[in-house]
Each structure stands twice: as structure tokens, then as C-alpha cells.
């Protein structure tokens, strides 16, 4: 079956530091990959996505590249801000999943990021 | 912007009560989902629906049921609430298709006393 593995947190950084949150996956087909962010007290928001190998998703200074050869989709940001403190979820959707699995997302466990001034 | 609205942000109920959580989306999405989120366990899918009156069990359906009488509304029902159902509940919706992102509501924090 499909699965997503994220690096364990929490991750604590100083403002303007470089961020990497690792995400690897296993899937039966050729999945689409997503990063979601959850700010305190809120639901999940889509941060970025990539639908095929070598695609790069980007938004708000965050980037992730779909690496089929390493089955990875690592999230990066060059200079984090205090306002980036949140929980980050990596997820996949397998378009070849059969039947009613179509459209379901498989989530990683989430990584808590705390950025200090 | 897509809007997924959950009826309550916070809810407190008693053991044994029947509890209804409501979710409405305004983007004509085919798919709707209910998750629960617990510390250390991430998001776990309870039920999802891919069409009106259609539903499928997710990973943890025990103790829950759902109703989708209209396309825009998806209700989660706790038939007889128990303390182990204290959690954050998240509703999401998406278009049909294998690469569509899901859009989430702000969640309902449910406490069962």
C-alpha cells in the first residue's frame, strides 16, 4: 500500500535559518505529491504540489521537487520567519488507485516547526 | 477561494450522547472527507464520500457514521459518544480525480466528558 514518511520533529530554528523537512514515499503508481501547512488553531492549507517527476512546487518561499529516483519530496525554504512556525504535512494521492481509493490522500505524521526570533 | 465550513470550532458533549458534526463546502466538490487528528498519530481518515448518498469507510470508522444528503453537506455522527472520541475533527473536500488537492475546514475540537 501507499505510505509517506516524514522526518521526526520537532524542528527548532532561528529566524533566517535554512529549512529542510524530509519526506519519502512508497506508492503503487505515479502519485501526485503535496505539502500542507497547519497554523495553530487552524485546519490544513495546501502549501504546494507536484504532479509528475522533476516537477518543482513552490509557494511563499517554500519549494519541493518531485524526485522519482529517490521517491522523495523534501520541503525547503532558504530563510524562515517566525510566522512559518506551524505543523507541516507531506501527502500523496495515487491516481492509479482503484475503485473508491481514487482521490484519497495518504498523509505523513506531520513535522512541528518552531522558529525563534 | 474554496470555503469549507465546519459548524462548530469547539464542542463539549457527554458520554453516551449522539453528536452531529456538520461540514459545508461551496465549490461543488464531488469528494468530501472526515478525519480525526490526534497528537503523534497525524490525520486518520474516518469516512469519505464521493457522491451524494455514497460513502466509504476510512481507516477508523468504528463508532462513527456519516450522512450526505446534499452535495455540499457532509455530516459526521457519533452514535454514542465515548471519551476516546475526544479529538480534533477535520472536514475536507476535493474535486474527483487522482491528483486533486483537498481543501480543509478549520476543524472542530470535540471534548467528550
CSV table of C-alpha atoms in Angstrom, one decimal:
chain,number,residue,atom,x,y,z
A,1,UNK,CA,0.0,0.0,0.0
A,2,UNK,CA,0.9,3.7,-0.2
A,3,UNK,CA,2.8,5.3,2.7
A,4,UNK,CA,4.5,8.6,3.5
A,5,UNK,CA,7.4,9.0,5.9
A,6,UNK,CA,8.4,12.4,7.3
A,7,UNK,CA,11.4,13.4,9.4
A,8,UNK,CA,10.5,13.4,13.0
A,9,UNK,CA,10.3,16.7,14.8
A,10,UNK,CA,10.0,19.0,16.4
A,11,UNK,CA,12.4,21.1,14.4
A,12,UNK,CA,13.5,24.3,16.1
A,13,UNK,CA,15.3,27.0,14.1
A,14,UNK,CA,16.4,30.6,14.4
A,15,UNK,CA,14.9,33.2,12.1
A,16,UNK,CA,16.6,33.4,8.7
A,17,UNK,CA,17.9,29.8,9.0
A,18,UNK,CA,17.6,27.3,6.2
A,19,UNK,CA,14.9,24.8,6.5
A,20,UNK,CA,14.7,21.2,5.2
A,21,UNK,CA,11.9,18.8,6.1
A,22,UNK,CA,12.4,15.4,4.6
A,23,UNK,CA,9.6,13.4,3.0
A,24,UNK,CA,9.8,10.0,1.3
A,25,UNK,CA,7.0,7.9,0.0
A,26,UNK,CA,6.1,4.5,-1.3
A,27,UNK,CA,3.3,4.2,-3.9
A,28,UNK,CA,2.0,1.6,-6.3
A,29,UNK,CA,1.6,4.1,-9.2
A,30,UNK,CA,2.8,7.5,-10.1
A,31,UNK,CA,1.4,9.7,-7.3
A,32,UNK,CA,0.8,13.4,-7.0
A,33,UNK,CA,2.6,14.9,-4.0
A,34,UNK,CA,1.6,17.7,-1.7
A,35,UNK,CA,2.8,19.7,1.2
A,36,UNK,CA,0.2,21.1,3.6
A,37,UNK,CA,0.7,23.5,6.5
A,38,UNK,CA,-1.3,23.8,9.7
A,39,UNK,CA,-1.0,27.0,11.7
A,40,UNK,CA,-2.0,26.9,15.3
A,41,UNK,CA,-5.8,26.5,15.8
A,42,UNK,CA,-6.5,26.2,12.1
A,43,UNK,CA,-7.2,23.5,9.6
A,44,UNK,CA,-4.7,22.3,6.9
A,45,UNK,CA,-3.8,24.6,4.0
A,46,UNK,CA,-2.3,23.4,0.7
A,47,UNK,CA,1.2,24.9,0.5
A,48,UNK,CA,2.4,23.4,-2.8
A,49,UNK,CA,2.1,20.4,-5.0
A,50,UNK,CA,3.8,18.5,-7.8
A,51,UNK,CA,2.1,16.0,-10.1
A,52,UNK,CA,4.9,14.4,-12.0
A,53,UNK,CA,8.6,13.5,-11.7
A,54,UNK,CA,11.0,16.5,-11.7
A,55,UNK,CA,8.2,19.0,-11.1
A,56,UNK,CA,9.0,21.7,-8.6
A,57,UNK,CA,6.2,23.1,-6.5
A,58,UNK,CA,6.7,26.5,-4.9
A,59,UNK,CA,4.8,28.9,-2.8
A,60,UNK,CA,5.6,31.6,-0.1
A,61,UNK,CA,9.3,30.9,-0.5
A,62,UNK,CA,8.9,27.2,0.1
A,63,UNK,CA,10.0,24.7,-2.6
A,64,UNK,CA,9.9,20.9,-3.1
A,65,UNK,CA,11.0,18.9,-6.1
A,66,UNK,CA,9.4,15.5,-7.0
A,67,UNK,CA,12.3,13.1,-7.2
A,68,UNK,CA,11.1,9.8,-8.6
A,69,UNK,CA,14.5,8.1,-8.4
A,70,UNK,CA,14.8,8.7,-4.7
A,71,UNK,CA,11.0,8.6,-4.0
A,72,UNK,CA,11.3,11.9,-2.2
A,73,UNK,CA,9.6,15.3,-1.9
A,74,UNK,CA,11.7,17.3,0.6
A,75,UNK,CA,10.4,20.7,1.6
A,76,UNK,CA,12.9,23.6,1.7
A,77,UNK,CA,13.0,27.3,2.5
A,78,UNK,CA,16.0,29.5,2.3
A,79,UNK,CA,15.2,31.8,5.2
A,80,UNK,CA,12.5,31.0,7.7
A,81,UNK,CA,10.4,33.5,9.6
A,82,UNK,CA,8.7,33.3,13.0
A,83,UNK,CA,5.4,33.3,11.1
A,84,UNK,CA,6.4,30.0,9.5
A,85,UNK,CA,6.0,28.2,12.8
A,86,UNK,CA,3.4,25.5,12.1
A,87,UNK,CA,2.9,21.8,11.5
A,88,UNK,CA,3.9,20.6,8.0
A,89,UNK,CA,2.3,17.5,6.4
A,90,UNK,CA,3.6,15.7,3.4
A,91,UNK,CA,0.9,13.7,1.4
A,92,UNK,CA,0.4,11.7,-1.7
A,93,UNK,CA,-2.5,10.9,-4.0
A,94,UNK,CA,-2.3,7.9,-6.2
A,95,UNK,CA,-4.2,8.4,-9.4
A,96,UNK,CA,-3.9,4.7,-10.2
A,97,UNK,CA,-5.5,3.7,-7.0
A,98,UNK,CA,-8.5,1.6,-7.9
A,99,UNK,CA,-12.1,1.9,-7.0
A,100,UNK,CA,-13.1,4.2,-4.3
A,101,UNK,CA,-9.5,4.8,-3.2
A,102,UNK,CA,-9.4,7.3,-6.1
A,103,UNK,CA,-8.9,10.8,-4.7
A,104,UNK,CA,-7.8,9.7,-1.2
A,105,UNK,CA,-4.7,11.3,0.3
A,106,UNK,CA,-2.1,9.4,2.3
A,107,UNK,CA,-0.5,11.7,4.9
A,108,UNK,CA,2.7,11.6,6.8
A,109,UNK,CA,2.7,12.1,10.6
A,110,UNK,CA,3.5,15.8,10.4
A,111,UNK,CA,6.5,17.8,11.5
A,112,UNK,CA,6.3,20.6,14.0
A,113,UNK,CA,8.4,23.6,13.1
A,114,UNK,CA,9.2,26.3,15.7
A,115,UNK,CA,11.1,29.4,14.6
A,116,UNK,CA,12.6,31.7,17.2
A,117,UNK,CA,13.4,35.4,16.7
B,1,UNK,CA,-11.4,30.8,-2.7
B,2,UNK,CA,-12.7,27.5,-1.6
B,3,UNK,CA,-14.6,27.6,1.6
B,4,UNK,CA,-15.1,24.6,3.8
B,5,UNK,CA,-17.1,25.5,6.9
B,6,UNK,CA,-17.4,23.4,9.9
B,7,UNK,CA,-20.4,24.2,12.1
B,8,UNK,CA,-18.5,24.5,15.5
B,9,UNK,CA,-14.9,25.3,16.5
B,10,UNK,CA,-15.4,23.9,20.0
B,11,UNK,CA,-17.9,21.4,21.3
B,12,UNK,CA,-18.4,19.7,24.6
B,13,UNK,CA,-20.7,16.7,25.0
B,14,UNK,CA,-21.3,14.0,27.5
B,15,UNK,CA,-20.6,10.3,27.3
B,16,UNK,CA,-23.5,8.4,25.5
B,17,UNK,CA,-24.8,11.4,23.7
B,18,UNK,CA,-25.5,11.4,19.9
B,19,UNK,CA,-23.2,14.0,18.4
B,20,UNK,CA,-23.5,15.6,15.0
B,21,UNK,CA,-20.6,17.5,13.3
B,22,UNK,CA,-21.6,19.4,10.2
B,23,UNK,CA,-19.5,20.4,7.2
B,24,UNK,CA,-20.4,22.5,4.2
B,25,UNK,CA,-18.4,23.3,1.1
B,26,UNK,CA,-19.1,25.9,-1.6
B,27,UNK,CA,-17.1,24.7,-4.5
B,28,UNK,CA,-19.3,21.9,-5.9
B,29,UNK,CA,-16.7,19.3,-5.0
B,30,UNK,CA,-17.6,15.7,-5.6
B,31,UNK,CA,-15.5,14.3,-2.7
B,32,UNK,CA,-15.8,15.0,1.0
B,33,UNK,CA,-13.8,13.6,3.9
B,34,UNK,CA,-13.8,13.4,7.7
B,35,UNK,CA,-10.6,13.0,9.6
B,36,UNK,CA,-9.6,13.0,13.2
B,37,UNK,CA,-6.3,14.4,14.3
B,38,UNK,CA,-4.5,13.3,17.5
B,39,UNK,CA,-1.1,14.2,18.8
B,40,UNK,CA,1.5,11.7,17.5
B,41,UNK,CA,-1.0,10.0,15.2
B,42,UNK,CA,-1.3,12.5,12.4
B,43,UNK,CA,-4.5,12.5,10.4
B,44,UNK,CA,-6.6,9.4,10.2
B,45,UNK,CA,-9.5,9.1,7.7
B,46,UNK,CA,-12.8,8.2,9.3
B,47,UNK,CA,-15.2,8.2,6.3
B,48,UNK,CA,-15.3,9.7,2.9
B,49,UNK,CA,-18.0,10.3,0.3
B,50,UNK,CA,-17.5,10.5,-3.5
B,51,UNK,CA,-21.1,11.4,-4.4
B,52,UNK,CA,-24.4,12.2,-2.8
B,53,UNK,CA,-25.7,9.3,-0.6
B,54,UNK,CA,-22.4,7.4,-1.3
B,55,UNK,CA,-19.9,6.7,1.4
B,56,UNK,CA,-16.9,4.6,2.1
B,57,UNK,CA,-15.2,3.6,5.3
B,58,UNK,CA,-11.8,5.0,6.0
B,59,UNK,CA,-9.2,3.7,8.4
B,60,UNK,CA,-11.1,4.2,11.7
B,61,UNK,CA,-14.9,4.1,11.1
B,62,UNK,CA,-15.8,2.3,14.3
B,63,UNK,CA,-18.2,4.3,16.4
B,64,UNK,CA,-19.0,6.8,13.6
B,65,UNK,CA,-21.4,7.1,10.8
B,66,UNK,CA,-21.9,9.7,8.1
B,67,UNK,CA,-24.7,11.3,6.0
B,68,UNK,CA,-24.5,13.0,2.7
B,69,UNK,CA,-28.0,14.0,1.5
B,70,UNK,CA,-26.8,17.0,-0.5
B,71,UNK,CA,-23.6,17.5,-2.5
B,72,UNK,CA,-22.4,20.4,-0.4
B,73,UNK,CA,-23.0,19.0,3.1
B,74,UNK,CA,-21.3,16.0,4.8
B,75,UNK,CA,-22.2,15.2,8.4
B,76,UNK,CA,-20.3,13.1,10.8
B,77,UNK,CA,-22.3,11.3,13.5
B,78,UNK,CA,-21.0,9.9,16.8
B,79,UNK,CA,-23.8,7.4,17.6
B,80,UNK,CA,-23.0,7.1,21.3
B,81,UNK,CA,-20.1,9.4,22.3
B,82,UNK,CA,-17.2,8.0,24.3
B,83,UNK,CA,-14.3,9.7,26.0
B,84,UNK,CA,-11.9,8.1,23.5
B,85,UNK,CA,-13.6,10.2,20.8
B,86,UNK,CA,-12.3,13.4,22.3
B,87,UNK,CA,-10.2,14.8,19.4
B,88,UNK,CA,-9.8,17.4,16.7
B,89,UNK,CA,-12.1,16.6,13.7
B,90,UNK,CA,-11.3,18.0,10.3
B,91,UNK,CA,-13.5,18.0,7.2
B,92,UNK,CA,-12.1,18.3,3.7
B,93,UNK,CA,-13.4,18.4,0.1
B,94,UNK,CA,-12.0,18.0,-3.3
B,95,UNK,CA,-12.9,17.5,-7.0
B,96,UNK,CA,-12.9,14.0,-8.3
B,97,UNK,CA,-9.7,12.8,-9.7
B,98,UNK,CA,-6.4,11.3,-8.6
B,99,UNK,CA,-4.3,14.5,-8.4
B,100,UNK,CA,-6.7,16.9,-6.8
B,101,UNK,CA,-5.8,18.6,-3.6
B,102,UNK,CA,-8.1,18.5,-0.6
B,103,UNK,CA,-9.4,21.7,1.0
B,104,UNK,CA,-9.8,21.7,4.7
B,105,UNK,CA,-12.1,23.4,7.2
B,106,UNK,CA,-10.7,24.9,10.4
B,107,UNK,CA,-11.6,21.9,12.5
B,108,UNK,CA,-13.9,21.1,15.4
B,109,UNK,CA,-12.3,20.4,18.8
B,110,UNK,CA,-14.6,18.0,20.4
B,111,UNK,CA,-14.4,17.1,24.1
B,112,UNK,CA,-16.4,14.2,25.5
B,113,UNK,CA,-16.8,14.3,29.3
